[in-house]
XYZ file of C-alpha atoms in Angstrom:
415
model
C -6.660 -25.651 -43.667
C -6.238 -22.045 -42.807
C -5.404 -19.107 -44.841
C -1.520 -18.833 -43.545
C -1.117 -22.131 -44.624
C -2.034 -21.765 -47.645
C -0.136 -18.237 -47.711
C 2.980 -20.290 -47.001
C 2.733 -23.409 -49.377
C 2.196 -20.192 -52.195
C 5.326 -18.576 -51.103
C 7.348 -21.956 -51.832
C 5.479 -23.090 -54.736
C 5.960 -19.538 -56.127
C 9.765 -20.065 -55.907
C 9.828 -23.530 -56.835
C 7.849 -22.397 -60.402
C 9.919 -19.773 -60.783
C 13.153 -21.750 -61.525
C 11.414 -24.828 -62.619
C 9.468 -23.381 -65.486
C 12.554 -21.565 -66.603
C 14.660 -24.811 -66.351
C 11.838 -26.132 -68.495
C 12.256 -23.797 -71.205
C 16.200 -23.903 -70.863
C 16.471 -19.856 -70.745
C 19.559 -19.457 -68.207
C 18.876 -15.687 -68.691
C 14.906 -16.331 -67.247
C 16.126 -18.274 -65.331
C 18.570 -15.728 -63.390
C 15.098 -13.571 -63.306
C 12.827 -15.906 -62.334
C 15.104 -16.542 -59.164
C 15.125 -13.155 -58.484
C 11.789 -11.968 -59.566
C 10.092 -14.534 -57.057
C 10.734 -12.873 -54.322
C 7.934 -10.099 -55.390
C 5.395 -12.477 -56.669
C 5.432 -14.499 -53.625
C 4.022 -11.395 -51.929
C 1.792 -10.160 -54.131
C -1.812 -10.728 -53.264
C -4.012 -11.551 -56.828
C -7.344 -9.681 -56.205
C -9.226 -12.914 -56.476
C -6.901 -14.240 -53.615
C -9.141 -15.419 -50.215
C -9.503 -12.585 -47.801
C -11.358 -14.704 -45.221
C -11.725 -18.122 -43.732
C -14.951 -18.591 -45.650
C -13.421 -17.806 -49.110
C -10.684 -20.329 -48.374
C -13.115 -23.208 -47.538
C -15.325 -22.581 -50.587
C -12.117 -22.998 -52.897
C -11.199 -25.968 -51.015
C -14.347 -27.760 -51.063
C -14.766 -26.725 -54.999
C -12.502 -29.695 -56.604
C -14.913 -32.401 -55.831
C -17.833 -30.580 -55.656
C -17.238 -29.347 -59.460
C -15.933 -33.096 -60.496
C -18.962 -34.081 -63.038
C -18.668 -30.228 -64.592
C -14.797 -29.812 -64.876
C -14.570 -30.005 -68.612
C -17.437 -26.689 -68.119
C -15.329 -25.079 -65.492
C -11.907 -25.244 -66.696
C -13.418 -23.802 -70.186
C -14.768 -21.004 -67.918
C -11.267 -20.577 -66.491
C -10.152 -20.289 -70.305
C -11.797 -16.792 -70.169
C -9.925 -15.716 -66.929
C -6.446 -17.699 -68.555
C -6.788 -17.495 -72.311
C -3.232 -19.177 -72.558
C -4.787 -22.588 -71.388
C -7.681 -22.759 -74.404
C -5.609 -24.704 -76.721
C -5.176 -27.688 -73.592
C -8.768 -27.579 -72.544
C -9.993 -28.158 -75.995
C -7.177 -30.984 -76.740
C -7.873 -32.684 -73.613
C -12.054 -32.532 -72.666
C -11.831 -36.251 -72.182
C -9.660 -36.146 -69.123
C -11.591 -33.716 -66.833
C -9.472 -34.806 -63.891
C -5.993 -33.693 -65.665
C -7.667 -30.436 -66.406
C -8.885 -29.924 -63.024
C -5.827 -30.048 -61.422
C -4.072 -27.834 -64.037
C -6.692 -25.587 -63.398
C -6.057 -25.269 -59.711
C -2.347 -25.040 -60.042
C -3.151 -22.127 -61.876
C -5.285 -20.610 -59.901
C -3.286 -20.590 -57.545
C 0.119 -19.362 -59.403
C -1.949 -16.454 -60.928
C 0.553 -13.695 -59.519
C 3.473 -14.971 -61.328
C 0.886 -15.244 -65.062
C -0.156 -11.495 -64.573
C 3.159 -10.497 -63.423
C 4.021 -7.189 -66.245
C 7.477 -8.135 -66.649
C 7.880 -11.700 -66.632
C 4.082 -12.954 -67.189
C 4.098 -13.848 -70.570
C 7.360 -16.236 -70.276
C 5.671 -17.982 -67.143
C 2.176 -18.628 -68.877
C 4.789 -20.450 -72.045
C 6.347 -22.231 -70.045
C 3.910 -23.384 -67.962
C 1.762 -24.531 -71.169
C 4.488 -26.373 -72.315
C 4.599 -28.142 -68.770
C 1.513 -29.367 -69.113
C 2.060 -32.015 -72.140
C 4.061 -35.194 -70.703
C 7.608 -35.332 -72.216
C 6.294 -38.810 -73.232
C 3.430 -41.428 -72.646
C 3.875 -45.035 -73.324
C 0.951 -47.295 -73.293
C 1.211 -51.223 -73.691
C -0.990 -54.313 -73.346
C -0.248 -56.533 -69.807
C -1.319 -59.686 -70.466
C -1.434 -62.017 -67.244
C -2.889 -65.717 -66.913
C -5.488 -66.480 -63.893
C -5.157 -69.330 -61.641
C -7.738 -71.327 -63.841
C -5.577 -71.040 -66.945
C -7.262 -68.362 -68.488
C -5.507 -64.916 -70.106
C -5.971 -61.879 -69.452
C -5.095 -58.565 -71.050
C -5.149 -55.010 -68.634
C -3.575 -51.642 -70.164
C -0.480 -50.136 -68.419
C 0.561 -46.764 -68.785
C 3.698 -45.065 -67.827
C 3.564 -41.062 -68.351
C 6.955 -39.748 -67.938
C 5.949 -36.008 -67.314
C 8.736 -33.689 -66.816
C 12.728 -34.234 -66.347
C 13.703 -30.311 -66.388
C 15.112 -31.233 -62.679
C 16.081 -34.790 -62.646
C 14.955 -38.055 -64.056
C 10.859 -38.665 -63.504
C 10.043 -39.729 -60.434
C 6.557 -40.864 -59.423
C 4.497 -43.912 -58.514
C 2.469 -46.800 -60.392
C -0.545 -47.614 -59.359
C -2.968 -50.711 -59.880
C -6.412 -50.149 -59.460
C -9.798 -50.581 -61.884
C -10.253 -46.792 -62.423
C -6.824 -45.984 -63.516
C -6.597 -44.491 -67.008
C -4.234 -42.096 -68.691
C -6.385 -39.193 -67.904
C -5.930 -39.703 -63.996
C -2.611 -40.959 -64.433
C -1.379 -37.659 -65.752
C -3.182 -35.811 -62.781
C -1.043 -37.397 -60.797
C 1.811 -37.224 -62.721
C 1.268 -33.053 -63.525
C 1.518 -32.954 -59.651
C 4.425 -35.052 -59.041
C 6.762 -32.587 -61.087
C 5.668 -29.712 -57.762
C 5.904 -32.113 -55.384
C 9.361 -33.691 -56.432
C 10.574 -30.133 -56.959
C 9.788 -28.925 -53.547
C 11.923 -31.248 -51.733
C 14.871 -29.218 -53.518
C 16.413 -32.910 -54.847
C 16.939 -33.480 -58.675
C 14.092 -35.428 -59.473
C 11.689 -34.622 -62.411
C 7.947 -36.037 -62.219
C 6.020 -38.884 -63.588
C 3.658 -41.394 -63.029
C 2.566 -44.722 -64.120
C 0.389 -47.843 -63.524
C -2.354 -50.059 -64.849
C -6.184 -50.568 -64.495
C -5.319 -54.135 -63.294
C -7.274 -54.677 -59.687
C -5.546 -56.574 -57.652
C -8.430 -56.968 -54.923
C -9.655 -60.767 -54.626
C -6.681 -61.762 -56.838
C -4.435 -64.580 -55.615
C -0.952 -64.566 -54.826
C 0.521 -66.335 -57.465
C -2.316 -63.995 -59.850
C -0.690 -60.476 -58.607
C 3.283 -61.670 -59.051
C 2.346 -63.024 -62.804
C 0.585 -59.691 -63.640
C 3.528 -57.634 -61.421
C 6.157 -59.674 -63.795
C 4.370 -59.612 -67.034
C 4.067 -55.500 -66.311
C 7.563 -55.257 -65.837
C 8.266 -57.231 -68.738
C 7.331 -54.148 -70.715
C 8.021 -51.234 -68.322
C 11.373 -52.596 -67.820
C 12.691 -50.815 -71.068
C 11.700 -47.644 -70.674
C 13.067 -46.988 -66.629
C 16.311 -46.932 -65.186
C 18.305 -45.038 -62.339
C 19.265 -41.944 -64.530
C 15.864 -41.846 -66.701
C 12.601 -42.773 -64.931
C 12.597 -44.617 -60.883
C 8.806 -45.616 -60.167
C 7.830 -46.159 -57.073
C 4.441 -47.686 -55.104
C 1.194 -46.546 -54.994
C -2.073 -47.652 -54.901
C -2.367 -51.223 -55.227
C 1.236 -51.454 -55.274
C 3.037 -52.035 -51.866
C 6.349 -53.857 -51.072
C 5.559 -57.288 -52.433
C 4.347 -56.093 -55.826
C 7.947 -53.989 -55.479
C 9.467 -56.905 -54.999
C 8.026 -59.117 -57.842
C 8.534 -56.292 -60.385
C 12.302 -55.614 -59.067
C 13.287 -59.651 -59.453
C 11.558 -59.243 -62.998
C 13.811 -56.247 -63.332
C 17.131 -58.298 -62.198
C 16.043 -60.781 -64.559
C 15.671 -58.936 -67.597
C 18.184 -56.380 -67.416
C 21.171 -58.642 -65.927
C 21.568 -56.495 -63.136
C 21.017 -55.720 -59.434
C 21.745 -52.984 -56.687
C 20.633 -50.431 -59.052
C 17.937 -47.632 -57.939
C 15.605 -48.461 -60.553
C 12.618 -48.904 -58.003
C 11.587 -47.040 -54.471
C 9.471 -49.032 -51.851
C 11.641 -52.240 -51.794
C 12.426 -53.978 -48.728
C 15.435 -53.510 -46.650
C 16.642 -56.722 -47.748
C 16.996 -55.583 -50.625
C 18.163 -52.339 -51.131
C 15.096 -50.869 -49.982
C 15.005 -47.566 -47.204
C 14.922 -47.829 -43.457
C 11.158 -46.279 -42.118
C 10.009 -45.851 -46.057
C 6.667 -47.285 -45.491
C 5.835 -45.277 -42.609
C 7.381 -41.780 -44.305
C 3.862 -40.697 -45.796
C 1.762 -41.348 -43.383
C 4.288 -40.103 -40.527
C 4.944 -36.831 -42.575
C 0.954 -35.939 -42.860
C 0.482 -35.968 -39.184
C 3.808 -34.011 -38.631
C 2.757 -30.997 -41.333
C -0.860 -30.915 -39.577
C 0.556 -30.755 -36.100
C 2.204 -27.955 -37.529
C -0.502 -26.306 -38.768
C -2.378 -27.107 -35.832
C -0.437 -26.204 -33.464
C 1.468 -22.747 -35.465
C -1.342 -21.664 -36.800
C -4.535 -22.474 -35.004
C -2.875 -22.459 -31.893
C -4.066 -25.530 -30.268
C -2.290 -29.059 -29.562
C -3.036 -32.312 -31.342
C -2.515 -33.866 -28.066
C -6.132 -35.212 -26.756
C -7.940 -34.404 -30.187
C -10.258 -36.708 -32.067
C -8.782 -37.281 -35.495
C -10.991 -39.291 -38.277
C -9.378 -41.552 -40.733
C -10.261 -42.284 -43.847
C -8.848 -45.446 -45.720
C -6.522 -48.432 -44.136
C -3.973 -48.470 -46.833
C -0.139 -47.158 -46.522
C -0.936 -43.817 -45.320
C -3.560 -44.254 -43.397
C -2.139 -47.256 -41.322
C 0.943 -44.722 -40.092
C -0.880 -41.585 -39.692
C -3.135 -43.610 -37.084
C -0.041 -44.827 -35.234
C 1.978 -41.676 -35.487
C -1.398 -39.681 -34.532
C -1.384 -42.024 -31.786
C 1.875 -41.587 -30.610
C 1.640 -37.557 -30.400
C -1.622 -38.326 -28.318
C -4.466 -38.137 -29.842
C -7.402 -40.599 -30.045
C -7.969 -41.924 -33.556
C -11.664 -42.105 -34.014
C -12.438 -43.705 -37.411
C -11.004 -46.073 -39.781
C -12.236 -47.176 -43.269
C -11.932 -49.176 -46.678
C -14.591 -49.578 -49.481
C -17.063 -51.917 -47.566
C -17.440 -49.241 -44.516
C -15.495 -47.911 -41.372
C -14.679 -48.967 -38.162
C -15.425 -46.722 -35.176
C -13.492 -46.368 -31.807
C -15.566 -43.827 -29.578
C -12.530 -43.513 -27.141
C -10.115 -43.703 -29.987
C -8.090 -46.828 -31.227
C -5.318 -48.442 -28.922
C -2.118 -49.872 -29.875
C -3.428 -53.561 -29.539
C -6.450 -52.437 -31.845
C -3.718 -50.939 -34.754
C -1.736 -53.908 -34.768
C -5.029 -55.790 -35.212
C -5.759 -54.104 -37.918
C -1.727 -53.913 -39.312
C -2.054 -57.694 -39.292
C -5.376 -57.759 -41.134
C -4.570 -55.610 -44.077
C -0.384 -56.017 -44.780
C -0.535 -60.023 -43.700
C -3.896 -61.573 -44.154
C -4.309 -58.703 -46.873
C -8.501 -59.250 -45.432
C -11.349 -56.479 -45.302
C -11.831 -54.220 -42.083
C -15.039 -56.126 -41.749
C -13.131 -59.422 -40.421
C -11.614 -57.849 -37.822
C -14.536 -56.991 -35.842
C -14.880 -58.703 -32.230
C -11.644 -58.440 -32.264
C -10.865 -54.477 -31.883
C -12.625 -52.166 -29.312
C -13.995 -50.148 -32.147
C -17.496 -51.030 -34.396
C -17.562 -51.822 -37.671
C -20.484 -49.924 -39.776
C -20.862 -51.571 -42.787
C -21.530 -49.182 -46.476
C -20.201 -46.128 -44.803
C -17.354 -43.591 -44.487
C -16.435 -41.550 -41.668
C -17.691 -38.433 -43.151
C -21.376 -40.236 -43.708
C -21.713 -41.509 -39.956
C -22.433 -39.323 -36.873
C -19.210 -39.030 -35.137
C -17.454 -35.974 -33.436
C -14.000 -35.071 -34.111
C -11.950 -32.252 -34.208
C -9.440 -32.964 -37.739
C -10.264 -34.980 -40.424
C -7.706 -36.859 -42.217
C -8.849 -38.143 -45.707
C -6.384 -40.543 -46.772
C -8.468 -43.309 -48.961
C -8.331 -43.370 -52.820
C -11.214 -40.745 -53.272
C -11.970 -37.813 -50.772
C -15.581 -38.648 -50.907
C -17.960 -36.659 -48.926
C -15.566 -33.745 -48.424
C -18.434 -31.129 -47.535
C -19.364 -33.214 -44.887
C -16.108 -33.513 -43.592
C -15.542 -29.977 -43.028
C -19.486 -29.713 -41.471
C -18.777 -32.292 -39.106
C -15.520 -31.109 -37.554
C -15.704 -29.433 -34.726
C -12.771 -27.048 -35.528
């Protein structure tokens, strides 16, 4: 990451804020201004912007380094932003949500010190940080043995100043509501940065579907729905996959949907196949859109070519399946590949015969990395992550669940 490119996601972030927070408060007249008034704040440096590489890296690296102590930090940000004491108090217990309020923050500080406008943007904002509305429900499922059980399921619908929420659900062991409006608080930037009408949410349950049978994953998907099916619809709230949630779960929860509702052909869910409404090249579209913004970046701003570099992996879901092929593709040798029982390792980068190896292992035989190996070129390396072995590379692409180990991911890239 360099300092332009961070330069440039400010400048559209700093305009996206602008009309979003005043959409948020419903002030047409801030609004007019906020349109306008971007234009200087985009520019403005804040004296504790980075001046040098060295800065930038530090601030990077500082999320996870800072993860056990956010609750501490964020209060010590209360100082710098007294507008967000109130929150950090209210919400101690979900260190994750404050962290990344805090960093949004941060990093929209010339639009909160602003002498004109400030004062409007830091309301606004604070009201932009409490979910319109959070519904949480008991999923109870049934195992193959005959015996229930009961997950929690969340669905935080965040922010619909632009559009109905828009965001993904997610099944997976550490998902709470704390994490689940993280993710959600995001969403609302993200969504508004494509310029569509789409507000921001996100949903999910700690339900882990890993070592669950087939028939185990659609009762849970349908019993899930079976709740969430009242509270989502194409004008109000359109959840999407995530974690733990790939076309087939789409596709259990949608017939659920049909069922319930009496309806089909409506939007109501993103991710579902093309048989079925679904979009053409919407699995790849993550994955495929991280390698193009990097080669950007790469190429625009550090003024070298993707073509022939060593790029490490991390994780073998969704997005880290397509970045490896579209990496590929463009050239380069894909070194590393993981999941949560270790990585595999190609020292002269993966080949096409060794991806679809590996497609077939995780999206058919839904099996472990380790059961491929003997039959892909690359080594498998069992309790590790390609930041924690000795490889060389020249980008790192961290695409798993957590970005563990992100020091050593910027110590052991060449670049």
């Amino acid at each position: 990451i360099t300092r332009g490119v961070l330069i440039s996601h400010r400048i559209m972030m700093s305009r996206t804020v602008c009309i979003l927070l005043a959409a948020i408060i419903g002030d047409r007249a801030a609004l007019a201004r906020g349109e306008a008034g971007c234009h200087q704040h985009q520019v403005t440096q804040s004296p504790n912007q980075p001046t040098n590489n060295s800065e930038v890296k530090r601030r990077v690296l500082q999320p996870t380094q800072m993860t056990s102590t956010t609750s501490t930090a964020t209060m010590t940000s209360c100082d710098r932003f007294p507008f967000l004491s109130v929150l950090a108090k209210n919400y101690q217990h979900q260190p994750v949500f404050l962290q990344a309020v805090e960093e949004m923050v941060i990093n929209l500080e010339p639009l909160f010190s602003d002498p004109t406008h400030g004062e409007f943007y830091q309301r606004a904002f604070v009201a932009m940080t409490e979910p319109e509305r959070t519904i949480s429900f008991r999923v109870p499922w049934e195992d193959d043995d005959g015996t229930m059980h009961w997950s929690r399921g969340w669905r935080v619908e965040f922010n619909s100043a632009l559009g109905p929420y828009k965001g993904g659900l997610r099944f997976h062991p550490t998902v709470d509501e704390g994490i689940l409006k993280f993710l959600g608080f995001e969403q609302i930037f993200k969504n508004a940065l494509t310029g569509l009408a789409m507000g921001g949410g996100k949903g999910g349950s700690d339900f882990d579907p890993k070592g669950r049978s087939e028939n185990e994953i659609r009762r849970f998907c349908q019993s899930f729905m079976t709740e969430l099916h009242r509270h989502i619809g194409p004008s109000t709230d359109v959840p999407a996959g995530d974690i733990g949630v790939g076309g087939r779960e789409i596709g259990y929860m949608y017939g659920q949907y049909k069922r319930l509702a009496n309806r089909h052909g409506e939007g109501v869910l993103t991710g579902k196949s093309m048989l079925f409404g679904g979009s053409h090249i919407r699995p790849e579209a993550t994955g495929f859109g991280l390698v193009y913004i990097s080669q950007i970046a790469i190429e625009q701003r550090l003024g070298k070519s993707i073509n022939g570099a060593r790029a490490a992996i991390s994780g073998s879901g969704n997005v880290a399946q397509y970045a490896a092929q579209k990496l590929m593709q463009l050239g380069a040798k894909v070194i590393t590949i993981s999941d949560s029982n270790g990585v595999l390792i190609f020292e002269d980068g993966m080949t096409e015969e060794d991806w679809k190896e590996i497609i077939h292992a995780k999206q058919v035989r839904r099996d472990r990395l380790s059961s491929v190996e003997g039959d892909v070129t690359g080594r498998y390396v069992a309790n590790e992550t390609p930041w924690s072995v000795d490889v060389e590379y020249d980008f790192a692409y961290p695409c798993a669940t957590q970005v563990r180990g992100c020091v050593l991911v910027w110590r052991h890239a060449s670049t």
